[in-house]
Amino acid sequence: MPVITVLSGFKFAWDAIGKQQEVESLKSTIRESELKFLKSQINPHFLFNNLNNLYSYAIEFSPKTPEIILKLSSVLRYMLYECREKFVSLSKEVEQLENFTELYEMQIEERGTVNFSAHIQYPEFQIAPLILIVFIENAFKHSQASQSDNIRIDITIQLLEDGELHFSCKNSFRPMGNTENLAKGIGLENVMKRLKLLYPKAHKLTIEDSDDQYEVYLSMQLTQQTRHELYHY
């Protein structure tokens, strides 16, 4: 009887462990599915906006059209082939953010100024793709929806030695403009969900809305790539 009791105990414990593993596996699957769903909602949003911009330049026979096509193709190639992973090289992400910013800057032309500053001295760190791009896109849309001139957008990205990323995005706007829906759009809602899923207790997001300036501050604790991943990139 004691032997049977002990064996039965082991059996129940083993079954419990198996059930717990199944539950954890299911949670992981659901989490991955949610992340993929949130990411998939960002890409079409970007595509539609920039294809419309490209069309406008094309019908005007603008000399900037070839440059726009090159930068847009670079960003699309990155999104389609390199953003399938959960995390990507920070240096590659920043490179595409700069291309993305320049695409939008072409729309402003002489109506304002755009400053993009990135200090990335430690390329071995990774970041979840398409996180920061949402804030940059919102900044341009926010400003252009309310201002016809004196637009100002300042974007700063800085990486500390320990992998802590500091991102700042500021844009001017006029309160009388149609900006209420832009500040609460689906892109911003999705990126906040992704941050909670991918960087729980490892990020801090602050959004400040003053009389004529909208400011986003985000700090994230990034992870390092392995030597194999560094060689691959």
Coordinates of N, CA and C in Angstrom, one line a residue, residues 13-131:
A13 N 1.4 14.1 -9.6 CA 2.3 15.2 -9.7 C 2.7 15.3 -11.2
W14 N 3.0 14.2 -11.8 CA 3.5 14.2 -13.2 C 2.4 14.8 -14.1
D15 N 1.1 14.3 -13.8 CA 0.0 14.8 -14.6 C -0.2 16.3 -14.4
A16 N 0.0 16.8 -13.2 CA -0.2 18.2 -12.9 C 0.9 19.0 -13.6
I17 N 2.1 18.5 -13.7 CA 3.2 19.2 -14.4 C 2.9 19.3 -15.9
G18 N 2.4 18.1 -16.4 CA 2.0 18.1 -17.8 C 0.9 19.1 -18.1
K19 N -0.1 19.2 -17.3 CA -1.2 20.1 -17.5 C -0.7 21.5 -17.5
Q20 N 0.2 21.8 -16.5 CA 0.7 23.2 -16.4 C 1.5 23.6 -17.6
Q21 N 2.3 22.6 -18.1 CA 3.1 22.9 -19.3 C 2.2 23.2 -20.5
E22 N 1.1 22.4 -20.6 CA 0.1 22.7 -21.7 C -0.5 24.0 -21.6
V23 N -0.8 24.4 -20.3 CA -1.4 25.8 -20.1 C -0.4 26.9 -20.5
E24 N 0.9 26.7 -20.1 CA 1.9 27.7 -20.4 C 2.1 27.8 -21.9
S25 N 2.1 26.6 -22.6 CA 2.2 26.6 -24.0 C 1.1 27.3 -24.7
L26 N -0.1 27.1 -24.2 CA -1.3 27.7 -24.8 C -1.2 29.2 -24.6
K27 N -0.8 29.7 -23.4 CA -0.6 31.1 -23.1 C 0.4 31.7 -24.1
S28 N 1.5 31.0 -24.3 CA 2.5 31.5 -25.2 C 2.0 31.6 -26.6
T29 N 1.2 30.6 -27.1 CA 0.6 30.7 -28.4 C -0.3 31.9 -28.6
I30 N -1.1 32.1 -27.6 CA -2.1 33.2 -27.6 C -1.3 34.5 -27.6
R31 N -0.3 34.6 -26.8 CA 0.5 35.8 -26.8 C 1.2 36.1 -28.1
E32 N 1.7 35.1 -28.7 CA 2.4 35.3 -30.0 C 1.3 35.7 -31.1
S33 N 0.2 35.1 -31.0 CA -0.9 35.4 -32.0 C -1.3 36.9 -31.8
E34 N -1.4 37.3 -30.6 CA -1.8 38.7 -30.4 C -0.8 39.7 -30.9
L35 N 0.5 39.3 -30.7 CA 1.6 40.2 -31.2 C 1.5 40.3 -32.7
K36 N 1.4 39.2 -33.3 CA 1.3 39.2 -34.8 C 0.1 40.0 -35.3
F37 N -1.0 39.8 -34.6 CA -2.2 40.6 -35.0 C -2.0 42.1 -34.9
L38 N -1.4 42.5 -33.8 CA -1.1 43.9 -33.5 C -0.1 44.5 -34.6
K39 N 0.9 43.7 -34.9 CA 1.9 44.1 -35.9 C 1.2 44.2 -37.2
S40 N 0.4 43.3 -37.6 CA -0.3 43.3 -38.9 C -1.1 44.5 -39.1
Q41 N -1.6 45.1 -38.0 CA -2.5 46.3 -38.1 C -1.7 47.5 -38.4
I42 N -0.4 47.5 -38.1 CA 0.4 48.7 -38.3 C 0.9 48.8 -39.8
N43 N 1.2 47.7 -40.4 CA 1.8 47.7 -41.8 C 0.8 48.3 -42.8
P44 N -0.4 47.9 -42.9 CA -1.4 48.5 -43.9 C -1.5 50.0 -43.7
H45 N -1.6 50.4 -42.4 CA -1.7 51.8 -42.0 C -0.6 52.6 -42.7
F46 N 0.6 52.1 -42.6 CA 1.8 52.8 -43.2 C 1.7 52.8 -44.7
L47 N 1.3 51.7 -45.3 CA 1.3 51.5 -46.7 C 0.3 52.5 -47.4
F48 N -0.9 52.5 -46.9 CA -1.9 53.4 -47.5 C -1.5 54.8 -47.5
N49 N -1.0 55.3 -46.4 CA -0.6 56.7 -46.3 C 0.5 57.1 -47.3
N50 N 1.6 56.2 -47.3 CA 2.7 56.6 -48.2 C 2.4 56.3 -49.7
L51 N 1.6 55.3 -50.0 CA 1.2 55.2 -51.4 C 0.4 56.4 -51.9
N52 N -0.4 56.9 -51.1 CA -1.2 58.1 -51.4 C -0.2 59.3 -51.7
N53 N 0.8 59.4 -50.8 CA 1.8 60.5 -51.0 C 2.6 60.3 -52.3
L54 N 3.0 59.1 -52.6 CA 3.7 58.8 -53.8 C 2.8 59.1 -55.0
Y55 N 1.6 58.8 -55.0 CA 0.7 59.1 -56.1 C 0.6 60.6 -56.3
S56 N 0.5 61.4 -55.2 CA 0.4 62.8 -55.4 C 1.7 63.4 -56.1
Y57 N 2.8 62.9 -55.7 CA 4.1 63.4 -56.3 C 4.1 62.9 -57.8
A58 N 3.7 61.7 -58.1 CA 3.8 61.2 -59.4 C 2.9 62.0 -60.4
I59 N 1.7 62.3 -60.0 CA 0.8 63.0 -60.9 C 1.3 64.5 -61.2
E60 N 2.1 65.0 -60.3 CA 2.7 66.3 -60.5 C 4.0 66.3 -61.2
F61 N 4.5 65.0 -61.5 CA 5.8 64.8 -62.2 C 6.9 65.5 -61.4
S62 N 6.8 65.3 -60.0 CA 7.8 65.9 -59.2 C 9.2 65.2 -59.3
P63 N 10.3 65.9 -59.4 CA 11.6 65.3 -59.5 C 12.0 64.5 -58.2
K64 N 11.2 64.6 -57.2 CA 11.5 63.9 -55.9 C 10.9 62.4 -56.0
T65 N 10.1 62.2 -57.0 CA 9.4 60.9 -57.1 C 10.4 59.7 -57.0
P66 N 11.5 59.7 -57.8 CA 12.4 58.5 -57.7 C 13.0 58.3 -56.3
E67 N 13.3 59.5 -55.7 CA 13.9 59.4 -54.3 C 12.9 58.8 -53.4
I68 N 11.6 59.2 -53.5 CA 10.5 58.6 -52.7 C 10.4 57.1 -52.9
I69 N 10.4 56.7 -54.2 CA 10.3 55.3 -54.5 C 11.4 54.5 -53.9
L70 N 12.7 55.0 -53.9 CA 13.8 54.3 -53.3 C 13.7 54.1 -51.8
K71 N 13.3 55.2 -51.2 CA 13.2 55.1 -49.7 C 12.0 54.3 -49.3
L72 N 10.9 54.4 -50.0 CA 9.7 53.6 -49.7 C 10.0 52.1 -49.9
S73 N 10.7 51.8 -51.0 CA 11.0 50.4 -51.3 C 11.9 49.8 -50.2
S74 N 12.9 50.6 -49.7 CA 13.7 50.2 -48.6 C 13.0 49.9 -47.3
V75 N 12.0 50.8 -47.0 CA 11.2 50.6 -45.8 C 10.3 49.3 -45.9
L76 N 9.7 49.2 -47.1 CA 8.8 48.0 -47.4 C 9.6 46.7 -47.3
R77 N 10.8 46.7 -47.9 CA 11.6 45.5 -47.9 C 12.0 45.1 -46.5
Y78 N 12.2 46.1 -45.6 CA 12.5 45.9 -44.2 C 11.3 45.3 -43.5
M79 N 10.1 45.9 -43.8 CA 8.9 45.4 -43.1 C 8.5 44.0 -43.5
L80 N 8.7 43.7 -44.8 CA 8.2 42.4 -45.3 C 9.1 41.3 -45.0
Y81 N 10.5 41.5 -45.0 CA 11.4 40.4 -44.9 C 12.2 40.4 -43.6
E82 N 12.3 41.6 -42.9 CA 13.2 41.6 -41.7 C 12.4 41.8 -40.5
C83 N 11.1 42.1 -40.5 CA 10.3 42.4 -39.3 C 9.5 41.2 -38.9
R84 N 9.8 40.0 -39.5 CA 9.1 38.8 -39.1 C 9.5 38.3 -37.8
E85 N 10.7 38.6 -37.4 CA 11.2 38.2 -36.1 C 10.6 39.1 -35.0
K86 N 10.6 38.5 -33.8 CA 10.1 39.3 -32.6 C 11.0 40.5 -32.3
F87 N 12.3 40.3 -32.5 CA 13.2 41.4 -32.3 C 14.2 41.5 -33.5
V88 N 14.6 42.8 -33.7 CA 15.5 43.0 -34.8 C 16.7 43.9 -34.3
S89 N 17.7 44.0 -35.2 CA 18.8 44.9 -34.8 C 18.4 46.3 -34.7
L90 N 18.8 46.9 -33.6 CA 18.5 48.3 -33.3 C 19.0 49.3 -34.4
S91 N 20.2 49.0 -34.9 CA 20.8 49.9 -35.9 C 19.9 49.8 -37.2
K92 N 19.4 48.6 -37.6 CA 18.6 48.5 -38.8 C 17.3 49.2 -38.6
E93 N 16.7 49.1 -37.4 CA 15.4 49.7 -37.1 C 15.6 51.3 -37.2
V94 N 16.7 51.8 -36.6 CA 16.9 53.2 -36.7 C 17.1 53.7 -38.1
E95 N 17.8 52.9 -38.9 CA 18.1 53.3 -40.3 C 16.7 53.5 -41.0
Q96 N 15.8 52.5 -40.8 CA 14.5 52.6 -41.5 C 13.6 53.7 -40.9
L97 N 13.8 54.0 -39.6 CA 13.1 55.1 -39.0 C 13.5 56.4 -39.7
E98 N 14.8 56.6 -40.0 CA 15.3 57.8 -40.6 C 14.7 57.9 -42.1
N99 N 14.7 56.7 -42.8 CA 14.1 56.7 -44.1 C 12.6 57.1 -44.0
F100 N 11.9 56.6 -43.1 CA 10.5 56.9 -42.9 C 10.3 58.4 -42.6
T101 N 11.1 58.9 -41.7 CA 11.0 60.3 -41.4 C 11.3 61.2 -42.6
E102 N 12.3 60.9 -43.4 CA 12.6 61.6 -44.6 C 11.4 61.6 -45.6
L103 N 10.7 60.4 -45.7 CA 9.6 60.3 -46.6 C 8.5 61.3 -46.2
Y104 N 8.2 61.4 -44.9 CA 7.2 62.4 -44.4 C 7.7 63.8 -44.5
E105 N 9.0 64.0 -44.3 CA 9.6 65.4 -44.3 C 9.4 66.0 -45.7
M106 N 9.4 65.2 -46.8 CA 9.2 65.7 -48.1 C 7.8 66.4 -48.3
Q107 N 6.9 65.9 -47.5 CA 5.5 66.5 -47.6 C 5.5 67.9 -47.0
I108 N 6.4 68.2 -46.0 CA 6.4 69.5 -45.3 C 7.1 70.5 -46.1
E109 N 8.2 70.1 -46.7 CA 9.1 71.0 -47.6 C 9.4 72.3 -46.8
E110 N 8.9 73.4 -47.4 CA 9.2 74.7 -46.8 C 8.2 75.1 -45.7
R111 N 7.4 74.3 -45.3 CA 6.3 74.7 -44.3 C 6.8 74.5 -42.8
G112 N 8.0 74.0 -42.6 CA 8.5 73.8 -41.3 C 9.8 73.1 -41.3
T113 N 10.2 72.6 -40.1 CA 11.5 72.0 -39.9 C 11.3 70.6 -39.2
V114 N 12.2 69.7 -39.6 CA 12.2 68.4 -39.0 C 13.6 68.0 -38.6
N115 N 13.8 67.6 -37.3 CA 15.1 67.3 -36.8 C 15.1 65.8 -36.4
F116 N 16.0 65.0 -36.9 CA 16.1 63.6 -36.5 C 17.5 63.4 -36.0
S117 N 17.6 62.9 -34.8 CA 18.9 62.7 -34.2 C 19.0 61.3 -33.5
A118 N 19.9 60.5 -33.9 CA 20.1 59.2 -33.3 C 21.5 58.9 -32.9
H119 N 21.7 58.5 -31.7 CA 23.0 58.2 -31.2 C 23.0 56.7 -30.7
I120 N 23.5 55.9 -31.6 CA 23.5 54.4 -31.3 C 24.9 53.9 -31.4
Q121 N 25.6 53.8 -30.2 CA 27.0 53.5 -30.2 C 27.2 52.0 -29.9
Y122 N 26.1 51.3 -29.5 CA 26.2 49.9 -29.1 C 25.2 49.1 -30.0
P123 N 25.7 48.6 -31.2 CA 24.8 48.0 -32.2 C 24.4 46.6 -31.8
E124 N 24.9 46.0 -30.7 CA 24.6 44.6 -30.4 C 23.2 44.5 -29.7
F125 N 22.5 45.6 -29.5 CA 21.2 45.5 -28.9 C 20.1 45.3 -29.9
Q126 N 19.0 44.7 -29.5 CA 17.8 44.5 -30.3 C 16.6 45.2 -29.8
I127 N 15.6 45.4 -30.7 CA 14.4 46.1 -30.3 C 13.2 45.4 -31.1
A128 N 12.1 45.5 -30.5 CA 10.9 45.0 -31.2 C 10.6 45.9 -32.4
P129 N 10.4 45.4 -33.6 CA 10.2 46.3 -34.7 C 8.9 47.0 -34.7
L130 N 8.9 48.2 -35.4 CA 7.7 48.9 -35.6 C 7.0 49.4 -34.4
I131 N 7.8 49.7 -33.3 CA 7.3 50.3 -32.1 C 7.4 51.8 -32.2

